[in-house]
Coordinates of C-alpha atoms and ligand atoms in Angstrom, one line a residue:
Chain A
X1 CA 87.9 76.3 -25.3
X2 CA 87.4 77.9 -28.7
X3 CA 90.1 80.5 -29.5
X4 CA 87.5 82.3 -31.5
X5 CA 84.2 84.1 -30.8
X6 CA 82.3 81.4 -32.7
X7 CA 84.1 78.1 -33.0
X8 CA 85.5 77.2 -36.5
X9 CA 84.4 73.8 -37.0
X10 CA 85.7 71.2 -39.8
X11 CA 82.9 68.7 -40.6
X12 CA 83.7 65.4 -42.4
X13 CA 80.9 63.4 -44.0
X14 CA 81.6 59.9 -45.6
X15 CA 78.4 58.1 -45.3
X16 CA 77.6 57.1 -48.6
X17 CA 79.3 58.2 -51.7
X18 CA 80.3 61.7 -51.2
X19 CA 83.4 62.8 -49.5
X20 CA 82.3 66.0 -48.1
X21 CA 84.3 68.5 -46.0
X22 CA 82.8 71.5 -44.7
X23 CA 84.1 74.3 -42.7
X24 CA 81.9 76.7 -40.6
X25 CA 82.3 79.7 -38.1
X26 CA 79.3 79.2 -36.1
X27 CA 76.6 79.5 -38.5
X28 CA 78.5 81.0 -41.2
X29 CA 79.6 78.9 -44.0
X30 CA 83.3 79.1 -45.0
X31 CA 83.8 76.1 -47.1
X32 CA 81.7 73.1 -48.5
X33 CA 83.8 71.0 -50.6
X34 CA 82.6 67.6 -51.9
X35 CA 84.3 64.8 -53.9
X36 CA 81.8 62.4 -55.4
X37 CA 82.5 58.8 -56.6
X38 CA 79.2 58.9 -58.1
X39 CA 80.6 58.2 -61.7
X40 CA 82.3 55.1 -60.6
X41 CA 79.0 53.7 -59.3
X42 CA 76.7 54.7 -62.2
X43 CA 77.4 51.8 -64.3
X44 CA 76.5 49.4 -61.4
X45 CA 73.0 51.1 -61.1
X46 CA 73.6 52.0 -57.6
X47 CA 76.4 52.9 -54.8
X48 CA 78.7 50.0 -54.4
X49 CA 80.1 50.1 -50.8
X50 CA 83.6 48.9 -51.5
X51 CA 84.0 51.3 -54.4
X52 CA 82.9 54.2 -52.3
X53 CA 85.1 53.2 -49.3
X54 CA 88.3 53.1 -51.5
X55 CA 87.3 56.7 -53.1
X56 CA 86.9 58.2 -49.7
X57 CA 90.5 56.8 -48.6
X58 CA 91.8 58.5 -51.9
X59 CA 89.8 61.6 -51.6
X60 CA 89.9 62.6 -47.8
X61 CA 93.1 64.5 -47.3
X62 CA 92.9 66.1 -50.7
X63 CA 89.4 67.1 -49.9
X64 CA 90.4 68.7 -46.5
X65 CA 93.1 70.6 -48.3
X66 CA 90.6 72.1 -50.8
X67 CA 88.2 73.1 -48.1
X68 CA 90.8 74.7 -46.2
X69 CA 91.9 76.6 -49.3
X70 CA 88.5 77.6 -50.0
X71 CA 88.1 79.0 -46.4
X72 CA 91.4 80.7 -46.6
X73 CA 92.2 78.9 -43.4
X74 CA 95.1 76.7 -42.1
X75 CA 94.5 73.5 -40.2
X76 CA 95.8 75.2 -37.1
X77 CA 92.7 77.7 -37.1
X78 CA 90.2 74.7 -36.6
X79 CA 88.6 74.6 -33.1
X80 CA 86.8 71.4 -33.5
X81 CA 86.4 68.4 -35.8
X82 CA 82.9 66.8 -36.3
X83 CA 82.2 63.7 -38.3
X84 CA 79.1 61.8 -39.3
X85 CA 79.3 58.7 -36.9
X86 CA 76.1 57.1 -38.7
X87 CA 73.8 56.0 -40.0
X88 CA 75.4 55.1 -43.2
X89 CA 77.5 52.4 -45.2
X90 CA 79.8 50.8 -42.5
X91 CA 83.1 50.9 -44.4
X92 CA 82.4 54.3 -45.8
X93 CA 81.7 55.9 -42.4
X94 CA 84.7 54.4 -41.0
X95 CA 87.0 56.2 -43.1
X96 CA 85.6 59.5 -42.2
X97 CA 85.5 58.7 -38.5
X98 CA 89.1 57.5 -38.4
X99 CA 90.2 60.8 -40.3
X100 CA 88.3 62.8 -37.9
X101 CA 90.0 61.2 -35.0
X102 CA 93.4 61.9 -36.4
X103 CA 92.7 65.4 -37.3
X104 CA 91.3 65.9 -33.6
X105 CA 94.1 64.1 -31.9
X106 CA 96.7 65.8 -34.1
X107 CA 95.2 69.1 -33.5
X108 CA 94.4 68.8 -29.9
X109 CA 90.7 69.8 -30.4
X110 CA 87.5 68.4 -29.4
X111 CA 86.0 65.7 -31.6
X112 CA 82.0 65.2 -32.3
X113 CA 80.7 62.1 -33.8
X114 CA 77.2 63.2 -35.0
X115 CA 74.2 61.9 -36.6
X116 CA 74.0 62.1 -40.4
X117 CA 70.0 62.8 -40.2
X118 CA 70.5 65.6 -37.6
X119 CA 73.2 67.0 -39.8
X120 CA 70.8 67.3 -42.5
X121 CA 68.5 69.3 -40.3
X122 CA 71.2 71.5 -38.8
X123 CA 72.6 72.7 -42.2
X124 CA 69.7 74.7 -43.0
X125 CA 70.8 77.4 -40.3
X126 CA 73.8 78.3 -42.6
X127 CA 71.3 79.6 -45.2
X128 CA 68.2 80.6 -43.2
X129 CA 69.5 81.2 -39.7
X130 CA 68.5 79.7 -36.3
X131 CA 66.0 76.8 -36.5
X132 CA 62.8 77.5 -34.7
X133 CA 62.3 75.2 -31.7
X134 CA 60.4 73.0 -32.4
X135 CA 60.4 72.2 -36.2
X136 CA 59.2 69.5 -38.2
X137 CA 61.8 68.2 -40.7
X138 CA 61.3 65.8 -43.8
X139 CA 64.4 64.2 -45.0
X140 CA 64.4 62.4 -48.3
X141 CA 67.3 61.0 -50.3
X142 CA 68.4 57.6 -51.7
X143 CA 69.2 56.5 -48.3
X144 CA 66.5 57.9 -46.1
X145 CA 62.8 58.9 -45.9
X146 CA 62.1 60.3 -42.3
X147 CA 59.7 62.7 -40.6
X148 CA 61.4 64.2 -37.4
X149 CA 60.1 66.2 -34.6
X150 CA 63.1 68.8 -33.8
X151 CA 62.7 70.4 -30.3
X152 CA 66.5 71.3 -30.3
X153 CA 68.8 70.0 -33.2
X154 CA 71.7 69.8 -30.8
X155 CA 70.2 67.7 -28.3
X156 CA 66.6 66.3 -29.0
X157 CA 65.6 64.9 -32.2
X158 CA 62.5 62.6 -32.1
X159 CA 61.5 60.2 -35.0
X160 CA 57.9 60.6 -36.1
X161 CA 57.9 58.1 -39.1
X162 CA 60.0 56.7 -41.7
X163 CA 59.9 54.4 -44.6
X164 CA 59.0 50.8 -44.0
X165 CA 60.5 49.7 -47.3
X166 CA 62.4 51.6 -50.0
X167 CA 63.9 55.0 -49.5
X168 CA 62.2 57.8 -51.6
X169 CA 65.2 58.3 -53.6
X170 CA 65.6 54.7 -54.1
X171 CA 62.1 54.5 -55.7
X172 CA 63.3 57.3 -58.0
X173 CA 66.4 55.2 -59.0
X174 CA 64.5 51.9 -59.5
X175 CA 61.7 53.7 -61.5
X176 CA 64.3 55.3 -63.5
X177 CA 65.7 52.1 -64.5
X178 CA 62.4 50.8 -65.6
X179 CA 62.0 54.0 -67.9
X180 CA 65.5 53.3 -69.2
X181 CA 66.8 56.8 -67.5
X182 CA 70.4 56.9 -66.2
X183 CA 71.3 56.5 -62.5
X184 CA 70.7 58.4 -60.2
X185 CA 67.3 58.7 -61.1
X186 CA 66.0 61.7 -59.3
X187 CA 67.2 64.6 -61.6
X188 CA 66.2 62.4 -64.6
X189 CA 62.7 61.8 -63.5
X190 CA 62.3 65.4 -62.5
X191 CA 63.4 66.5 -65.9
X192 CA 61.2 64.0 -67.8
X193 CA 58.3 64.8 -65.7
X194 CA 58.2 68.5 -66.6
X195 CA 57.1 67.4 -70.1
X196 CA 54.5 64.8 -68.7
X197 CA 51.1 65.0 -66.6
X198 CA 51.1 63.9 -63.1
X199 CA 47.4 62.9 -63.3
X200 CA 48.0 60.6 -66.6
X201 CA 48.2 57.4 -64.5
X202 CA 46.7 56.8 -61.1
X203 CA 49.6 55.2 -59.2
X204 CA 49.0 53.9 -55.9
X205 CA 49.9 56.0 -52.8
X206 CA 51.2 53.6 -50.0
X207 CA 50.0 54.2 -46.3
X208 CA 48.2 57.2 -47.6
X209 CA 45.4 57.2 -44.9
X210 CA 46.7 54.8 -42.6
X211 CA 46.9 57.3 -39.6
X212 CA 50.9 56.8 -39.3
X213 CA 53.4 59.3 -40.2
X214 CA 55.3 56.4 -41.9
X215 CA 56.2 55.8 -45.6
X216 CA 56.1 53.1 -48.1
X217 CA 57.3 53.4 -51.9
X218 CA 57.9 49.6 -52.8
X219 CA 54.2 49.0 -54.0
X220 CA 54.4 52.4 -56.0
X221 CA 57.6 51.1 -57.5
X222 CA 56.2 47.9 -58.5
X223 CA 52.9 49.3 -59.8
X224 CA 55.1 51.6 -62.2
X225 CA 57.0 48.4 -63.3
X226 CA 53.8 46.6 -63.9
X227 CA 52.2 49.3 -65.9
X228 CA 55.2 49.8 -68.2
X229 CA 55.5 46.1 -68.8
X230 CA 51.7 45.8 -69.7
X231 CA 52.4 48.7 -72.4
X232 CA 55.3 46.8 -73.5
X233 CA 53.5 43.5 -73.8
X234 CA 50.7 45.2 -75.7
X235 CA 53.5 46.5 -78.1
X236 CA 52.5 50.1 -77.2
X237 CA 55.1 52.9 -76.8
X238 CA 55.7 53.8 -73.1
X239 CA 54.9 57.4 -72.3
X240 CA 58.0 58.1 -70.3
X241 CA 57.2 61.8 -69.4
X242 CA 53.7 61.0 -68.1
X243 CA 54.9 57.9 -66.2
X244 CA 57.7 60.0 -64.8
X245 CA 55.3 62.8 -63.8
X246 CA 52.5 60.5 -62.3
X247 CA 55.2 58.5 -60.2
X248 CA 56.9 61.7 -59.0
X249 CA 53.2 63.2 -58.2
X250 CA 52.4 60.1 -56.1
X251 CA 55.8 60.4 -54.3
X252 CA 55.6 64.1 -53.5
X253 CA 51.7 63.9 -52.6
X254 CA 52.5 61.3 -49.9
X255 CA 55.7 63.2 -48.6
X256 CA 54.1 66.6 -48.1
X257 CA 50.8 65.1 -47.1
X258 CA 52.6 63.3 -44.2
X259 CA 54.8 66.3 -43.4
X260 CA 51.9 68.7 -43.0
X261 CA 50.0 66.2 -41.1
X262 CA 52.9 66.0 -38.7
X263 CA 53.0 69.7 -38.4
X264 CA 49.1 69.6 -37.5
X265 CA 49.4 66.8 -35.0
X266 CA 52.3 68.5 -33.2
X267 CA 51.0 72.0 -33.6
X268 CA 54.4 73.0 -35.3
X269 CA 54.7 76.0 -37.6
X270 CA 57.9 75.4 -39.1
X271 CA 58.8 72.7 -41.8
X272 CA 62.1 72.0 -43.1
X273 CA 62.9 69.6 -46.1
X274 CA 66.2 68.1 -46.5
X275 CA 68.2 65.4 -48.4
X276 CA 68.9 64.7 -52.0
X277 CA 65.2 64.5 -53.0
X278 CA 64.5 68.0 -51.6
X279 CA 66.1 69.2 -54.8
X280 CA 63.0 67.8 -56.7
X281 CA 61.3 70.8 -58.2
X282 CA 57.7 69.3 -57.8
X283 CA 58.3 68.5 -54.4
X284 CA 59.4 72.1 -53.5
X285 CA 56.3 73.4 -55.4
X286 CA 53.8 71.1 -53.7
X287 CA 55.3 71.5 -50.4
X288 CA 55.1 75.4 -50.7
X289 CA 51.4 75.2 -52.0
X290 CA 50.5 73.1 -49.0
X291 CA 52.4 74.9 -46.4
X292 CA 51.0 78.2 -47.5
X293 CA 47.5 76.7 -47.2
X294 CA 48.2 75.3 -43.7
X295 CA 50.0 78.5 -42.5
X296 CA 53.2 76.7 -42.1
X297 CA 56.5 78.2 -42.9
X298 CA 58.6 76.2 -45.1
X299 CA 62.5 76.1 -45.2
X300 CA 64.4 74.2 -47.9
X301 CA 68.2 74.6 -48.2
X302 CA 69.7 75.2 -51.5
X303 CA 70.6 71.9 -53.5
X304 CA 74.3 72.0 -52.5
X305 CA 73.4 71.8 -48.9
X306 CA 70.6 69.3 -49.2
X307 CA 72.7 66.5 -50.8
X308 CA 75.1 64.9 -48.4
X309 CA 78.0 67.3 -47.6
X310 CA 80.5 68.3 -44.9
X311 CA 79.0 71.6 -44.3
X312 CA 75.8 69.9 -42.7
X313 CA 78.3 68.0 -40.1
X314 CA 80.2 71.2 -39.4
X315 CA 77.0 73.2 -38.9
X316 CA 75.6 70.4 -36.3
X317 CA 79.2 70.4 -34.7
X318 CA 79.0 74.2 -34.1
X319 CA 75.7 73.7 -32.6
X320 CA 77.0 71.0 -30.1
X321 CA 79.8 73.2 -29.3
X322 CA 77.7 76.0 -28.5
X323 CA 75.4 74.0 -26.6
X324 CA 78.0 72.8 -24.3
X325 CA 77.6 69.1 -25.3
X326 CA 80.3 66.9 -24.2
X327 CA 82.6 65.8 -27.0
X328 CA 83.2 62.4 -28.2
X329 CA 86.1 60.0 -27.1
X330 CA 88.7 58.9 -29.6
X331 CA 87.3 55.2 -29.3
X332 CA 83.8 56.0 -30.7
X333 CA 82.7 53.3 -33.1
X334 CA 81.0 54.2 -36.6
X335 CA 77.6 53.0 -36.3
X336 CA 76.0 52.1 -39.6
X337 CA 72.5 52.0 -37.8
X338 CA 72.8 54.9 -35.3
X339 CA 69.3 55.7 -34.1
X340 CA 67.9 58.9 -34.9
X341 CA 67.3 60.1 -31.4
X342 CA 71.2 59.9 -30.9
X343 CA 72.3 63.3 -32.1
X344 CA 76.0 63.0 -31.1
X345 CA 77.8 59.9 -29.6
Chain B
X9 CA 114.5 60.6 -35.4
X10 CA 111.2 59.6 -34.0
X11 CA 108.9 57.4 -35.9
X12 CA 105.3 56.9 -35.2
X13 CA 104.1 53.7 -36.9
X14 CA 101.0 51.6 -36.9
X15 CA 99.4 48.6 -38.7
X16 CA 95.8 47.7 -39.0
X17 CA 95.9 45.2 -41.8
X18 CA 95.5 42.3 -39.7
X19 CA 93.6 41.4 -36.4
X20 CA 96.4 43.1 -34.6
X21 CA 95.7 46.8 -34.0
X22 CA 99.4 47.9 -33.3
X23 CA 101.1 51.4 -32.8
X24 CA 104.6 52.3 -31.9
X25 CA 107.2 55.1 -31.4
X26 CA 110.7 54.3 -32.6
X27 CA 113.6 56.9 -31.8
X28 CA 116.2 55.4 -34.2
X29 CA 117.6 52.9 -32.0
X30 CA 114.8 51.4 -29.9
X31 CA 111.0 51.0 -29.7
X32 CA 110.2 53.6 -27.0
X33 CA 106.4 52.8 -26.5
X34 CA 104.2 50.0 -28.2
X35 CA 100.6 49.1 -27.9
X36 CA 99.1 46.0 -29.5
X37 CA 95.7 44.8 -29.2
X38 CA 94.1 41.8 -31.0
X39 CA 90.7 42.3 -32.2
X40 CA 89.7 41.9 -35.7
X41 CA 86.5 44.0 -35.5
X42 CA 87.5 47.2 -33.9
X43 CA 90.5 48.8 -35.6
X44 CA 88.5 52.0 -36.0
X45 CA 87.8 52.2 -32.3
X46 CA 91.3 51.0 -31.1
X47 CA 93.7 52.8 -33.3
X48 CA 93.5 56.5 -32.4
X49 CA 93.6 55.7 -28.5
X50 CA 96.6 53.4 -29.3
X51 CA 98.5 56.3 -30.8
X52 CA 97.4 58.7 -28.2
X53 CA 98.8 56.1 -25.6
X54 CA 102.2 55.5 -27.2
X55 CA 102.7 59.2 -27.2
X56 CA 101.5 59.8 -23.6
X57 CA 103.8 56.8 -22.4
X58 CA 107.0 58.2 -24.1
X59 CA 106.3 61.8 -23.0
X60 CA 106.3 62.7 -26.6
X61 CA 104.0 64.9 -28.5
X62 CA 103.2 64.7 -32.2
X63 CA 105.3 67.6 -33.1
X64 CA 108.1 65.8 -31.8
X65 CA 107.5 63.1 -34.6
X66 CA 109.6 63.1 -37.7
X67 CA 107.8 60.6 -39.9
X68 CA 104.4 58.6 -39.7
X69 CA 104.7 55.1 -41.1
X70 CA 101.4 52.8 -41.7
X71 CA 101.2 49.1 -42.9
X72 CA 99.8 49.1 -46.5
X73 CA 98.5 45.7 -46.1
X74 CA 97.5 43.5 -47.8
X75 CA 94.9 42.9 -45.2
X76 CA 91.0 43.1 -45.0
X77 CA 90.0 46.4 -46.5
X78 CA 87.9 47.9 -43.8
X79 CA 90.7 47.8 -41.0
X80 CA 93.3 48.7 -43.5
X81 CA 92.0 51.9 -44.7
X82 CA 91.5 53.0 -40.9
X83 CA 95.3 53.1 -40.5
X84 CA 96.2 54.6 -43.9
X85 CA 93.7 57.5 -43.4
X86 CA 94.9 57.9 -39.9
X87 CA 98.4 58.2 -41.3
X88 CA 97.8 60.7 -43.7
X89 CA 95.5 62.9 -41.6
X90 CA 98.0 62.8 -38.7
X91 CA 100.9 63.6 -40.9
X92 CA 99.0 66.6 -42.3
X93 CA 98.4 67.9 -38.9
X94 CA 102.2 67.4 -37.7
X95 CA 103.6 68.7 -41.0
X96 CA 105.7 65.4 -41.5
X97 CA 105.8 62.9 -44.2
X98 CA 103.6 59.8 -44.2
X99 CA 105.0 56.5 -45.5
X100 CA 103.6 53.1 -46.3
X101 CA 105.5 49.7 -45.7
X102 CA 103.8 46.5 -46.7
X103 CA 102.6 44.7 -43.7
X104 CA 104.0 41.3 -44.9
X105 CA 107.5 43.0 -45.1
X106 CA 107.1 44.2 -41.4
X107 CA 106.2 40.5 -40.4
X108 CA 109.0 39.1 -42.2
X109 CA 111.5 41.5 -40.4
X110 CA 110.2 40.5 -37.1
X111 CA 110.8 36.7 -38.1
X112 CA 113.7 35.0 -36.8
X113 CA 114.3 33.0 -40.0
X114 CA 118.0 32.5 -41.4
X115 CA 117.1 31.0 -44.7
X116 CA 114.4 31.6 -47.2
X117 CA 110.5 31.6 -46.1
X118 CA 107.0 32.9 -46.7
X119 CA 105.0 35.2 -44.9
X120 CA 101.2 34.7 -45.0
X121 CA 98.2 36.4 -43.3
X122 CA 94.5 36.0 -43.5
X123 CA 92.7 37.2 -46.6
X124 CA 89.4 35.6 -45.4
X125 CA 87.3 33.8 -48.1
X126 CA 89.6 30.8 -47.4
X127 CA 92.5 32.5 -48.9
X128 CA 95.8 34.0 -47.8
X129 CA 97.9 37.2 -48.7
X130 CA 101.5 35.9 -48.9
X131 CA 104.7 37.0 -50.3
X132 CA 108.3 35.2 -50.4
X133 CA 111.4 36.4 -48.9
X134 CA 115.2 35.4 -49.2
X135 CA 115.9 37.0 -45.8
X136 CA 113.8 39.1 -43.3
X137 CA 114.9 42.2 -45.4
X138 CA 114.3 40.9 -48.8
X139 CA 111.1 40.2 -50.4
X140 CA 111.3 38.0 -53.6
X141 CA 107.7 37.5 -54.8
X142 CA 104.6 38.9 -53.9
X143 CA 102.4 40.1 -52.2
X144 CA 99.8 37.9 -53.6
X145 CA 96.4 36.4 -52.8
X146 CA 95.9 32.6 -53.1
X147 CA 94.4 29.4 -51.4
X148 CA 96.6 28.2 -48.8
X149 CA 96.8 25.0 -50.9
X150 CA 98.7 26.9 -53.5
X151 CA 101.4 28.4 -51.4
X152 CA 104.9 27.1 -52.6
X153 CA 106.0 24.0 -51.0
X154 CA 108.4 23.2 -48.2
X155 CA 109.4 26.9 -47.1
X156 CA 108.6 27.9 -43.5
X157 CA 105.4 30.0 -43.3
X158 CA 105.4 33.0 -41.0
X159 CA 102.2 34.7 -39.9
X160 CA 98.7 33.6 -38.9
X161 CA 98.1 32.5 -42.5
X162 CA 100.3 29.6 -41.9
X163 CA 99.1 28.9 -38.4
X164 CA 95.3 29.0 -39.3
X165 CA 96.0 26.4 -42.1
X166 CA 98.4 24.3 -40.5
X167 CA 96.5 21.3 -41.8
X168 CA 96.9 22.3 -45.2
X169 CA 100.6 23.3 -45.2
X170 CA 101.7 21.1 -42.6
X171 CA 102.2 21.9 -39.0
X172 CA 105.9 21.8 -39.1
X173 CA 106.2 24.8 -41.5
X174 CA 104.4 27.1 -39.2
X175 CA 106.6 29.9 -37.7
X176 CA 105.8 33.0 -35.6
X177 CA 105.3 35.8 -35.2
X178 CA 101.5 35.3 -36.1
X179 CA 100.8 39.3 -36.3
X180 CA 102.9 42.3 -37.2
X181 CA 104.1 44.6 -34.7
X182 CA 104.4 48.2 -35.0
X183 CA 107.6 48.2 -33.2
X184 CA 109.2 46.1 -36.0
X185 CA 107.4 48.1 -38.8
X186 CA 108.9 51.4 -37.5
X187 CA 112.5 49.8 -37.0
X188 CA 112.4 48.6 -40.8
X189 CA 111.0 52.0 -42.1
X190 CA 113.8 53.7 -39.9
X191 CA 116.5 51.6 -41.5
X192 CA 115.5 52.8 -44.8
X193 CA 114.8 56.5 -43.6
X194 CA 118.3 56.6 -42.4
X195 CA 119.6 56.0 -45.9
X196 CA 117.7 58.8 -47.4
X197 CA 118.0 62.7 -47.7
X198 CA 114.9 64.7 -46.7
X199 CA 114.2 65.3 -50.1
X200 CA 114.4 61.6 -51.4
X201 CA 112.2 60.8 -48.3
X202 CA 109.6 63.5 -49.4
X203 CA 109.5 62.1 -53.0
X204 CA 108.8 58.6 -51.6
X205 CA 105.9 59.7 -49.5
X206 CA 104.3 61.6 -52.1
X207 CA 101.0 59.9 -53.2
X208 CA 101.1 59.2 -56.9
X209 CA 98.4 59.9 -59.3
X210 CA 96.2 57.0 -60.0
X211 CA 95.5 53.9 -58.2
X212 CA 98.2 51.3 -57.0
X213 CA 95.7 48.2 -56.6
X214 CA 97.3 45.5 -58.8
X215 CA 99.8 43.0 -57.9
X216 CA 102.2 44.5 -60.6
X217 CA 102.2 47.9 -59.2
X218 CA 102.5 47.0 -55.6
X219 CA 105.4 44.6 -56.5
X220 CA 107.2 47.8 -58.0
X221 CA 107.0 49.6 -54.6
X222 CA 110.3 49.4 -52.4
X223 CA 110.1 48.8 -48.7
X224 CA 109.3 52.3 -48.2
X225 CA 106.4 53.7 -50.2
X226 CA 103.5 56.1 -50.3
X227 CA 100.9 55.3 -47.7
X228 CA 98.5 53.6 -50.2
X229 CA 96.7 50.3 -49.7
X230 CA 97.6 47.0 -51.4
X231 CA 94.0 45.5 -52.1
X232 CA 95.0 42.7 -54.6
X233 CA 91.2 42.2 -55.1
X234 CA 88.9 44.3 -57.3
X235 CA 85.7 45.4 -55.3
X236 CA 82.7 42.9 -55.7
X237 CA 80.2 44.5 -58.0
X238 CA 78.3 43.4 -60.9
X239 CA 77.0 45.6 -63.7
X240 CA 73.2 44.9 -63.6
X241 CA 71.4 43.6 -66.7
X242 CA 67.9 44.7 -67.7
X243 CA 65.4 45.3 -64.8
X244 CA 63.9 42.3 -63.2
X245 CA 60.3 41.8 -64.6
X246 CA 57.6 42.1 -61.8
X247 CA 54.8 40.4 -64.1
X248 CA 55.3 36.9 -64.8
Ligands
LIG401 ZN1 72.0 61.9 -46.3

């Protein structure tokens, strides 16, 4: 059992391009260290799995060392190790899972293989305290766009809807390319959009009124490309700020609309937004506006906890320890398509 | 001396403990797709079978490949993380060297393993302890002629290289890897060994760099191929 009143948990995250190592004591954040290989992917216009996996191997032990130093702890202080077991890039996940097993085995402490999406939900407790049960969670990033009903983040997470094609963050990246903005597209579109009008171009909103809680961003992405190409064909300048703002407005309108629909449908008064796209300023503003109107409390972790990181994995690990959930065995696989209802493996 | 060694650069997931004179415990499973699932339990098993704990181990050694990357990385990250918990150095040994060491060849020979994509990873040896050339990655057709070929890379392309050249063993064993590493460790002071285990700055992913490494090196992968990735051109047009 834990040698401390609250367990000190080491969390490891390698599902995409960030090597994240976090350390928590219960719901207190002690360290959140991230080594990103994003610069190596930028020229390819997207994350290259093999490049990411190579970078994870190089960064793994140095990042653990930095996290321990930041927390002022030694490896022997760790009570449990948690790791993202999926979903994510298979080869990238495997580096983190193998490392976590070695740390757990070497330290003689329990291992928890956890779901990346549930970890995105659990992390908010490090900033805003225990998560109301139940909550609705909207997770949006380059890899996911999901609406979840979360009765208990340690044991019970239910998928209400997800994207049927592109992830929201992916749409940001693709539209950024069309507009000649750098990768990753999210921050650049956010910045450009501040100078433009969200109502300048009426872009389509996929699955807006279809009654489901699913998303679709592929049609929107194509509509933006078609609109830009038409301007170029006509020899007219492309109003980048207006296109960025109108595209962004379409995305966040759909995201917040469906999130509030989910809250109403399940009579839940707490909405959490996580994932890299949660850093988008317009998404935060519109979500706040609509939550206020609906009497829903909004929780959005700070940007460093929204993007992929190890603290979120550690936070969920601490919840699993507290809930008495059985640890994982040393033979768990990394599962690139781990279903969302599987919180820990 | 108690060396914990493992290799995940081929379909064999192999782990062993070696006490300086003999292999105390060894576990080998052939499964090209489950390195991540099999390695940690194998390490746990050899420790349990020999009645040792990780704190008894004096060095950790992992095969550095070349080999299919996903599996290869499992062994190397396990080595560095375990070494960190145990407070001992982690070393790397070329997987082909371990195969050569286990071979019963008296004269010169080649070692070859499956590199997928119809290619083999290979190296040339003067005797079981002496690598003369490689490691490299090539089509089996391009292997230098006549010499015997140790390892699965020979067996699987017997029709190309000639069945009479095929020699065993097919896969590396962690016992051989540990014994080879122990031979070299025995000649080094603790300070010299620590220097070798230190991971150098920058990447060792080219043939030239890899060839500079002596038998005992840092636990870094020998990739031999660059990642598959293309810098994209202009965005694809959606209108005709
Ligand atoms: Zn994520």
